Amino acid sequence: YIYVCHAPMARTWCTMPRVRRCTAYIALLAFLHQLPRFFDRTYMPLVIEWNGSPTEVCHLETSMWVHDYIGVDLYYTSYYLFRVLFVHLLPCIILVTLNILLFAAMRQAQERRKLLFRENRKKECKKLRETNCTTLMLIVVVSVFLLAEIPIAVVTAMHIVSSLIIEFLDYGLANICIMLTNFFLVFSYPINFGIYCGMSRQFRETFKEIFLGRLMAKKDSSTKYSIVNGARTCTNTNETVL
């Protein structure tokens, strides 16, 4: 959004050091948010009757520190409420807002492109067309993300309401919905990759440079060698071809 709608600010805000720092901060917050989940459950031995004989199995229970220091209801309510607000709801609201602003910017750019085309300013028109392609690509990618993320937020919010206020949620159906939404969320990553490859020439060139750089370099050096040395013929001579 900053790159498309506020290009001068992109030189200051959209730099690689800032991107790395923001990514590190987000990863750290995500790790701290999930850290208690590594210790909030414990497995206790339980003896049950299985095929007519007592069998010891494992029973999953909430850890004692949750009961003693926080409380089960407060702990899980705080966890899922934080998850709904800051993992699902707030990012979706921000993305929807930016999507609307990007769409409005694209409409304005289309009107400006028509004006430049009428004035026969082809160079600026071409630059504006590339910006429109970038904006459209961002809108498509964000829309795919929202289609995958909003159902998870809705199911999680329904789980909180069903646990605290009134029990109305069918958890068998909810688990199926969560499995389907998680599958679509994972499936959206190759979809986004296809969108980037199909709509961005710069992404394709960068991808080839990063992952196929050595192969392309060997191919280019082989091509240069053939051009310098020329075509060879299968004749038995002592002549050296230069």
PDB file of C-alpha atoms in Angstrom:
ATOM      1  CA  TYR A   1       0.000   0.000   0.000  1.00  0.00           C
ATOM      2  CA  ILE A   2       2.808   2.404   0.894  1.00  0.00           C
ATOM      3  CA  TYR A   3       4.652   1.539  -2.319  1.00  0.00           C
ATOM      4  CA  VAL A   4       1.590   2.054  -4.525  1.00  0.00           C
ATOM      5  CA  CYS A   5      -0.178   4.979  -2.852  1.00  0.00           C
ATOM      6  CA  HIS A   6       2.706   6.769  -1.097  1.00  0.00           C
ATOM      7  CA  ALA A   7       5.742   6.065  -3.244  1.00  0.00           C
ATOM      8  CA  PRO A   8       8.065   8.711  -1.673  1.00  0.00           C
ATOM      9  CA  MET A   9       7.537   7.163   1.783  1.00  0.00           C
ATOM     10  CA  ALA A  10       8.511   3.725   0.467  1.00  0.00           C
ATOM     11  CA  ARG A  11      12.176   4.742   0.277  1.00  0.00           C
ATOM     12  CA  THR A  12      12.155   5.379   4.028  1.00  0.00           C
ATOM     13  CA  TRP A  13       9.724   2.793   5.378  1.00  0.00           C
ATOM     14  CA  CYS A  14       9.994  -0.100   2.917  1.00  0.00           C
ATOM     15  CA  THR A  15      13.672  -0.897   3.387  1.00  0.00           C
ATOM     16  CA  MET A  16      15.156  -4.336   3.974  1.00  0.00           C
ATOM     17  CA  PRO A  17      16.447  -3.554   7.521  1.00  0.00           C
ATOM     18  CA  ARG A  18      12.984  -2.380   8.570  1.00  0.00           C
ATOM     19  CA  VAL A  19      11.369  -5.443   6.990  1.00  0.00           C
ATOM     20  CA  ARG A  20      13.774  -7.757   8.822  1.00  0.00           C
ATOM     21  CA  ARG A  21      13.170  -5.999  12.144  1.00  0.00           C
ATOM     22  CA  CYS A  22       9.387  -6.088  11.747  1.00  0.00           C
ATOM     23  CA  THR A  23       9.512  -9.757  10.781  1.00  0.00           C
ATOM     24  CA  ALA A  24      11.658 -10.523  13.839  1.00  0.00           C
ATOM     25  CA  TYR A  25       9.292  -8.609  16.152  1.00  0.00           C
ATOM     26  CA  ILE A  26       6.234 -10.393  14.754  1.00  0.00           C
ATOM     27  CA  ALA A  27       7.929 -13.789  15.053  1.00  0.00           C
ATOM     28  CA  LEU A  28       8.940 -13.007  18.657  1.00  0.00           C
ATOM     29  CA  LEU A  29       5.404 -11.946  19.604  1.00  0.00           C
ATOM     30  CA  ALA A  30       3.954 -15.049  17.955  1.00  0.00           C
ATOM     31  CA  PHE A  31       6.411 -17.248  19.865  1.00  0.00           C
ATOM     32  CA  LEU A  32       5.586 -15.558  23.187  1.00  0.00           C
ATOM     33  CA  HIS A  33       1.873 -15.916  22.460  1.00  0.00           C
ATOM     34  CA  GLN A  34       2.224 -19.655  21.852  1.00  0.00           C
ATOM     35  CA  LEU A  35       4.818 -20.294  24.578  1.00  0.00           C
ATOM     36  CA  PRO A  36       2.322 -21.084  27.396  1.00  0.00           C
ATOM     37  CA  ARG A  37       0.647 -23.708  25.193  1.00  0.00           C
ATOM     38  CA  PHE A  38       3.776 -25.860  25.489  1.00  0.00           C
ATOM     39  CA  PHE A  39       3.213 -26.170  29.253  1.00  0.00           C
ATOM     40  CA  ASP A  40      -0.536 -25.763  29.851  1.00  0.00           C
ATOM     41  CA  ARG A  41      -1.351 -29.464  29.509  1.00  0.00           C
ATOM     42  CA  THR A  42      -0.064 -32.580  31.166  1.00  0.00           C
ATOM     43  CA  TYR A  43      -0.564 -36.301  30.604  1.00  0.00           C
ATOM     44  CA  MET A  44      -1.744 -38.303  33.603  1.00  0.00           C
ATOM     45  CA  PRO A  45      -1.878 -42.124  33.808  1.00  0.00           C
ATOM     46  CA  LEU A  46      -5.378 -43.565  33.926  1.00  0.00           C
ATOM     47  CA  VAL A  47      -6.425 -47.197  34.302  1.00  0.00           C
ATOM     48  CA  ILE A  48      -9.407 -48.299  32.231  1.00  0.00           C
ATOM     49  CA  GLU A  49     -10.920 -51.639  31.385  1.00  0.00           C
ATOM     50  CA  TRP A  50     -10.041 -52.776  27.865  1.00  0.00           C
ATOM     51  CA  ASN A  51     -11.049 -56.191  26.492  1.00  0.00           C
ATOM     52  CA  GLY A  52     -11.890 -57.407  29.980  1.00  0.00           C
ATOM     53  CA  SER A  53      -8.562 -56.443  31.565  1.00  0.00           C
ATOM     54  CA  PRO A  54      -7.264 -53.249  33.235  1.00  0.00           C
ATOM     55  CA  THR A  55      -5.126 -51.151  30.892  1.00  0.00           C
ATOM     56  CA  GLU A  56      -3.136 -48.041  31.715  1.00  0.00           C
ATOM     57  CA  VAL A  57      -3.619 -45.161  29.260  1.00  0.00           C
ATOM     58  CA  CYS A  58      -2.765 -41.462  29.165  1.00  0.00           C
ATOM     59  CA  HIS A  59      -5.335 -38.827  30.097  1.00  0.00           C
ATOM     60  CA  LEU A  60      -4.864 -35.228  28.941  1.00  0.00           C
ATOM     61  CA  GLU A  61      -5.496 -32.634  31.651  1.00  0.00           C
ATOM     62  CA  THR A  62      -4.867 -28.941  32.162  1.00  0.00           C
ATOM     63  CA  SER A  63      -1.685 -28.297  34.136  1.00  0.00           C
ATOM     64  CA  MET A  64      -1.952 -27.444  37.818  1.00  0.00           C
ATOM     65  CA  TRP A  65      -0.293 -24.050  37.427  1.00  0.00           C
ATOM     66  CA  VAL A  66      -3.213 -22.950  35.241  1.00  0.00           C
ATOM     67  CA  HIS A  67      -5.707 -23.973  37.957  1.00  0.00           C
ATOM     68  CA  ASP A  68      -3.701 -22.472  40.822  1.00  0.00           C
ATOM     69  CA  TYR A  69      -2.461 -19.153  39.431  1.00  0.00           C
ATOM     70  CA  ILE A  70      -4.774 -18.094  36.595  1.00  0.00           C
ATOM     71  CA  GLY A  71      -7.906 -20.208  36.365  1.00  0.00           C
ATOM     72  CA  VAL A  72      -8.996 -22.337  33.438  1.00  0.00           C
ATOM     73  CA  ASP A  73     -11.745 -19.997  32.182  1.00  0.00           C
ATOM     74  CA  LEU A  74      -9.589 -16.858  32.388  1.00  0.00           C
ATOM     75  CA  TYR A  75      -6.597 -18.565  30.786  1.00  0.00           C
ATOM     76  CA  TYR A  76      -8.379 -19.981  27.740  1.00  0.00           C
ATOM     77  CA  THR A  77     -10.603 -16.920  27.341  1.00  0.00           C
ATOM     78  CA  SER A  78      -7.561 -14.618  27.314  1.00  0.00           C
ATOM     79  CA  TYR A  79      -5.710 -16.868  24.884  1.00  0.00           C
ATOM     80  CA  TYR A  80      -8.519 -17.235  22.347  1.00  0.00           C
ATOM     81  CA  LEU A  81      -9.629 -13.602  22.694  1.00  0.00           C
ATOM     82  CA  PHE A  82      -6.088 -12.415  21.969  1.00  0.00           C
ATOM     83  CA  ARG A  83      -5.972 -14.817  19.036  1.00  0.00           C
ATOM     84  CA  VAL A  84      -9.274 -13.597  17.579  1.00  0.00           C
ATOM     85  CA  LEU A  85      -8.382  -9.918  17.976  1.00  0.00           C
ATOM     86  CA  PHE A  86      -4.708  -9.787  17.011  1.00  0.00           C
ATOM     87  CA  VAL A  87      -4.239 -12.885  14.833  1.00  0.00           C
ATOM     88  CA  HIS A  88      -7.505 -12.944  12.878  1.00  0.00           C
ATOM     89  CA  LEU A  89      -9.770  -9.908  13.303  1.00  0.00           C
ATOM     90  CA  LEU A  90      -7.349  -6.959  13.368  1.00  0.00           C
ATOM     91  CA  PRO A  91      -5.203  -8.187  10.421  1.00  0.00           C
ATOM     92  CA  CYS A  92      -8.363  -8.859   8.406  1.00  0.00           C
ATOM     93  CA  ILE A  93      -9.728  -5.369   9.147  1.00  0.00           C
ATOM     94  CA  ILE A  94      -6.409  -3.785   8.173  1.00  0.00           C
ATOM     95  CA  LEU A  95      -6.212  -5.860   4.993  1.00  0.00           C
ATOM     96  CA  VAL A  96      -9.810  -5.047   4.007  1.00  0.00           C
ATOM     97  CA  THR A  97      -9.148  -1.336   4.568  1.00  0.00           C
ATOM     98  CA  LEU A  98      -5.923  -1.427   2.560  1.00  0.00           C
ATOM     99  CA  ASN A  99      -7.672  -3.467  -0.119  1.00  0.00           C
ATOM    100  CA  ILE A 100     -10.346  -0.780  -0.476  1.00  0.00           C
ATOM    101  CA  LEU A 101      -7.706   1.962  -0.618  1.00  0.00           C
ATOM    102  CA  LEU A 102      -5.708   0.015  -3.210  1.00  0.00           C
ATOM    103  CA  PHE A 103      -8.817  -0.507  -5.311  1.00  0.00           C
ATOM    104  CA  ALA A 104      -9.614   3.216  -5.124  1.00  0.00           C
ATOM    105  CA  ALA A 105      -6.023   4.031  -6.089  1.00  0.00           C
ATOM    106  CA  MET A 106      -6.242   1.636  -9.018  1.00  0.00           C
ATOM    107  CA  ARG A 107      -9.439   3.308 -10.249  1.00  0.00           C
ATOM    108  CA  GLN A 108      -7.777   6.717 -10.056  1.00  0.00           C
ATOM    109  CA  ALA A 109      -4.735   5.346 -11.866  1.00  0.00           C
ATOM    110  CA  GLN A 110      -6.947   3.989 -14.636  1.00  0.00           C
ATOM    111  CA  GLU A 111      -8.519   7.402 -15.124  1.00  0.00           C
ATOM    112  CA  ARG A 112      -5.075   9.003 -15.172  1.00  0.00           C
ATOM    113  CA  ARG A 113      -3.854   6.399 -17.648  1.00  0.00           C
ATOM    114  CA  LYS A 114      -6.717   7.225 -20.004  1.00  0.00           C
ATOM    115  CA  LEU A 115      -5.790  10.907 -19.762  1.00  0.00           C
ATOM    116  CA  LEU A 116      -2.111  10.192 -20.448  1.00  0.00           C
ATOM    117  CA  PHE A 117      -3.049   7.935 -23.341  1.00  0.00           C
ATOM    118  CA  ARG A 118      -5.118  10.711 -24.886  1.00  0.00           C
ATOM    119  CA  GLU A 119      -2.166  13.073 -24.463  1.00  0.00           C
ATOM    120  CA  ASN A 120       0.098  10.477 -26.152  1.00  0.00           C
ATOM    121  CA  ARG A 121       2.491  10.254 -23.183  1.00  0.00           C
ATOM    122  CA  LYS A 122       3.288   6.599 -23.700  1.00  0.00           C
ATOM    123  CA  LYS A 123       6.240   6.330 -21.306  1.00  0.00           C
ATOM    124  CA  GLU A 124       4.306   7.540 -18.269  1.00  0.00           C
ATOM    125  CA  CYS A 125       1.322   5.474 -19.378  1.00  0.00           C
ATOM    126  CA  LYS A 126       3.480   2.340 -19.391  1.00  0.00           C
ATOM    127  CA  LYS A 127       4.771   3.040 -15.866  1.00  0.00           C
ATOM    128  CA  LEU A 128       1.221   3.575 -14.660  1.00  0.00           C
ATOM    129  CA  ARG A 129       0.155   0.310 -16.270  1.00  0.00           C
ATOM    130  CA  GLU A 130       2.880  -1.577 -14.373  1.00  0.00           C
ATOM    131  CA  THR A 131       1.700   0.031 -11.122  1.00  0.00           C
ATOM    132  CA  ASN A 132      -1.868  -1.051 -11.896  1.00  0.00           C
ATOM    133  CA  CYS A 133      -0.706  -4.633 -12.434  1.00  0.00           C
ATOM    134  CA  THR A 134       1.086  -4.575  -9.071  1.00  0.00           C
ATOM    135  CA  THR A 135      -2.009  -3.169  -7.353  1.00  0.00           C
ATOM    136  CA  LEU A 136      -4.283  -5.765  -8.940  1.00  0.00           C
ATOM    137  CA  MET A 137      -1.902  -8.540  -7.906  1.00  0.00           C
ATOM    138  CA  LEU A 138      -1.896  -7.306  -4.303  1.00  0.00           C
ATOM    139  CA  ILE A 139      -5.695  -7.150  -4.257  1.00  0.00           C
ATOM    140  CA  VAL A 140      -5.990 -10.730  -5.534  1.00  0.00           C
ATOM    141  CA  VAL A 141      -3.429 -12.056  -3.022  1.00  0.00           C
ATOM    142  CA  VAL A 142      -5.072 -10.260  -0.099  1.00  0.00           C
ATOM    143  CA  SER A 143      -8.517 -11.500  -1.178  1.00  0.00           C
ATOM    144  CA  VAL A 144      -7.283 -15.102  -1.201  1.00  0.00           C
ATOM    145  CA  PHE A 145      -5.818 -14.602   2.276  1.00  0.00           C
ATOM    146  CA  LEU A 146      -9.077 -13.142   3.592  1.00  0.00           C
ATOM    147  CA  LEU A 147     -11.113 -16.024   2.175  1.00  0.00           C
ATOM    148  CA  ALA A 148      -8.894 -18.405   4.128  1.00  0.00           C
ATOM    149  CA  GLU A 149      -8.588 -16.378   7.339  1.00  0.00           C
ATOM    150  CA  ILE A 150     -12.087 -15.018   8.003  1.00  0.00           C
ATOM    151  CA  PRO A 151     -13.781 -18.452   8.493  1.00  0.00           C
ATOM    152  CA  ILE A 152     -11.148 -19.388  11.104  1.00  0.00           C
ATOM    153  CA  ALA A 153     -11.813 -16.137  12.985  1.00  0.00           C
ATOM    154  CA  VAL A 154     -15.579 -16.748  12.889  1.00  0.00           C
ATOM    155  CA  VAL A 155     -15.280 -20.315  14.222  1.00  0.00           C
ATOM    156  CA  THR A 156     -12.885 -19.213  16.988  1.00  0.00           C
ATOM    157  CA  ALA A 157     -15.211 -16.372  18.048  1.00  0.00           C
ATOM    158  CA  MET A 158     -18.162 -18.786  18.095  1.00  0.00           C
ATOM    159  CA  HIS A 159     -16.107 -21.133  20.279  1.00  0.00           C
ATOM    160  CA  ILE A 160     -15.483 -18.334  22.822  1.00  0.00           C
ATOM    161  CA  VAL A 161     -19.169 -17.357  22.939  1.00  0.00           C
ATOM    162  CA  SER A 162     -20.268 -20.997  23.206  1.00  0.00           C
ATOM    163  CA  SER A 163     -17.829 -21.633  26.064  1.00  0.00           C
ATOM    164  CA  LEU A 164     -18.593 -18.501  28.118  1.00  0.00           C
ATOM    165  CA  ILE A 165     -22.184 -17.417  27.484  1.00  0.00           C
ATOM    166  CA  ILE A 166     -24.411 -20.095  25.979  1.00  0.00           C
ATOM    167  CA  GLU A 167     -23.505 -23.485  24.566  1.00  0.00           C
ATOM    168  CA  PHE A 168     -24.782 -23.660  21.013  1.00  0.00           C
ATOM    169  CA  LEU A 169     -21.826 -24.821  18.923  1.00  0.00           C
ATOM    170  CA  ASP A 170     -21.703 -28.312  17.465  1.00  0.00           C
ATOM    171  CA  TYR A 171     -18.032 -29.131  17.963  1.00  0.00           C
ATOM    172  CA  GLY A 172     -18.131 -32.055  15.558  1.00  0.00           C
ATOM    173  CA  LEU A 173     -19.165 -29.678  12.784  1.00  0.00           C
ATOM    174  CA  ALA A 174     -16.779 -26.997  14.093  1.00  0.00           C
ATOM    175  CA  ASN A 175     -13.816 -29.379  13.935  1.00  0.00           C
ATOM    176  CA  ILE A 176     -14.689 -30.248  10.333  1.00  0.00           C
ATOM    177  CA  CYS A 177     -14.887 -26.536   9.473  1.00  0.00           C
ATOM    178  CA  ILE A 178     -11.523 -25.882  11.130  1.00  0.00           C
ATOM    179  CA  MET A 179      -9.923 -28.763   9.224  1.00  0.00           C
ATOM    180  CA  LEU A 180     -11.315 -27.456   5.924  1.00  0.00           C
ATOM    181  CA  THR A 181     -10.273 -23.865   6.609  1.00  0.00           C
ATOM    182  CA  ASN A 182      -6.774 -24.948   7.675  1.00  0.00           C
ATOM    183  CA  PHE A 183      -6.484 -27.023   4.500  1.00  0.00           C
ATOM    184  CA  PHE A 184      -7.568 -24.068   2.380  1.00  0.00           C
ATOM    185  CA  LEU A 185      -5.138 -21.813   4.272  1.00  0.00           C
ATOM    186  CA  VAL A 186      -2.248 -24.151   3.433  1.00  0.00           C
ATOM    187  CA  PHE A 187      -3.539 -24.533  -0.135  1.00  0.00           C
ATOM    188  CA  SER A 188      -3.641 -20.741  -0.536  1.00  0.00           C
ATOM    189  CA  TYR A 189       0.172 -20.528  -0.380  1.00  0.00           C
ATOM    190  CA  PRO A 190       0.756 -22.298  -3.734  1.00  0.00           C
ATOM    191  CA  ILE A 191      -2.179 -20.297  -5.104  1.00  0.00           C
ATOM    192  CA  ASN A 192      -0.419 -17.079  -4.066  1.00  0.00           C
ATOM    193  CA  PHE A 193       2.808 -18.347  -5.615  1.00  0.00           C
ATOM    194  CA  GLY A 194       0.958 -18.961  -8.887  1.00  0.00           C
ATOM    195  CA  ILE A 195      -0.558 -15.477  -8.706  1.00  0.00           C
ATOM    196  CA  TYR A 196       2.862 -13.892  -8.180  1.00  0.00           C
ATOM    197  CA  CYS A 197       4.377 -15.892 -11.047  1.00  0.00           C
ATOM    198  CA  GLY A 198       1.491 -15.184 -13.392  1.00  0.00           C
ATOM    199  CA  MET A 199       1.078 -11.476 -12.714  1.00  0.00           C
ATOM    200  CA  SER A 200       4.564 -10.197 -11.860  1.00  0.00           C
ATOM    201  CA  ARG A 201       7.438 -10.325 -14.327  1.00  0.00           C
ATOM    202  CA  GLN A 202       9.803  -8.946 -11.679  1.00  0.00           C
ATOM    203  CA  PHE A 203       8.874 -11.787  -9.295  1.00  0.00           C
ATOM    204  CA  ARG A 204       9.591 -14.372 -12.002  1.00  0.00           C
ATOM    205  CA  GLU A 205      12.969 -12.823 -12.774  1.00  0.00           C
ATOM    206  CA  THR A 206      13.894 -12.585  -9.084  1.00  0.00           C
ATOM    207  CA  PHE A 207      12.790 -16.182  -8.505  1.00  0.00           C
ATOM    208  CA  LYS A 208      14.913 -17.408 -11.413  1.00  0.00           C
ATOM    209  CA  GLU A 209      17.860 -15.355 -10.218  1.00  0.00           C
ATOM    210  CA  ILE A 210      17.679 -16.759  -6.670  1.00  0.00           C
ATOM    211  CA  PHE A 211      16.855 -20.420  -7.313  1.00  0.00           C
ATOM    212  CA  LEU A 212      18.112 -20.943 -10.871  1.00  0.00           C
ATOM    213  CA  GLY A 213      21.047 -18.539 -10.802  1.00  0.00           C
ATOM    214  CA  ARG A 214      23.831 -21.126 -11.028  1.00  0.00           C
ATOM    215  CA  LEU A 215      22.068 -23.138 -13.708  1.00  0.00           C
ATOM    216  CA  MET A 216      21.395 -20.028 -15.787  1.00  0.00           C
ATOM    217  CA  ALA A 217      25.005 -18.871 -15.312  1.00  0.00           C
ATOM    218  CA  LYS A 218      26.355 -22.203 -16.577  1.00  0.00           C
ATOM    219  CA  LYS A 219      23.991 -22.065 -19.533  1.00  0.00           C
ATOM    220  CA  ASP A 220      25.036 -18.497 -20.374  1.00  0.00           C
ATOM    221  CA  SER A 221      28.746 -19.373 -20.159  1.00  0.00           C
ATOM    222  CA  SER A 222      28.186 -22.392 -22.406  1.00  0.00           C
ATOM    223  CA  THR A 223      26.323 -20.229 -24.913  1.00  0.00           C
ATOM    224  CA  LYS A 224      29.114 -17.627 -24.901  1.00  0.00           C
ATOM    225  CA  TYR A 225      31.707 -20.362 -25.471  1.00  0.00           C
ATOM    226  CA  SER A 226      29.778 -21.665 -28.481  1.00  0.00           C
ATOM    227  CA  ILE A 227      29.455 -18.180 -29.947  1.00  0.00           C
ATOM    228  CA  VAL A 228      33.175 -17.482 -29.583  1.00  0.00           C
ATOM    229  CA  ASN A 229      34.355 -20.831 -30.934  1.00  0.00           C
ATOM    230  CA  GLY A 230      31.734 -21.165 -33.639  1.00  0.00           C
ATOM    231  CA  ALA A 231      30.154 -24.331 -34.959  1.00  0.00           C
ATOM    232  CA  ARG A 232      32.283 -27.460 -35.093  1.00  0.00           C
ATOM    233  CA  THR A 233      32.247 -30.091 -37.817  1.00  0.00           C
ATOM    234  CA  CYS A 234      33.093 -33.760 -37.453  1.00  0.00           C
ATOM    235  CA  THR A 235      36.133 -33.770 -39.748  1.00  0.00           C
ATOM    236  CA  ASN A 236      39.480 -35.357 -38.916  1.00  0.00           C
ATOM    237  CA  THR A 237      41.871 -32.393 -39.133  1.00  0.00           C
ATOM    238  CA  ASN A 238      44.635 -30.958 -36.983  1.00  0.00           C
ATOM    239  CA  GLU A 239      43.252 -27.441 -37.293  1.00  0.00           C
ATOM    240  CA  THR A 240      42.452 -25.574 -34.083  1.00  0.00           C
ATOM    241  CA  VAL A 241      39.219 -23.631 -34.250  1.00  0.00           C
ATOM    242  CA  LEU A 242      39.474 -20.147 -32.648  1.00  0.00           C
TER     243      LEU A 242
END
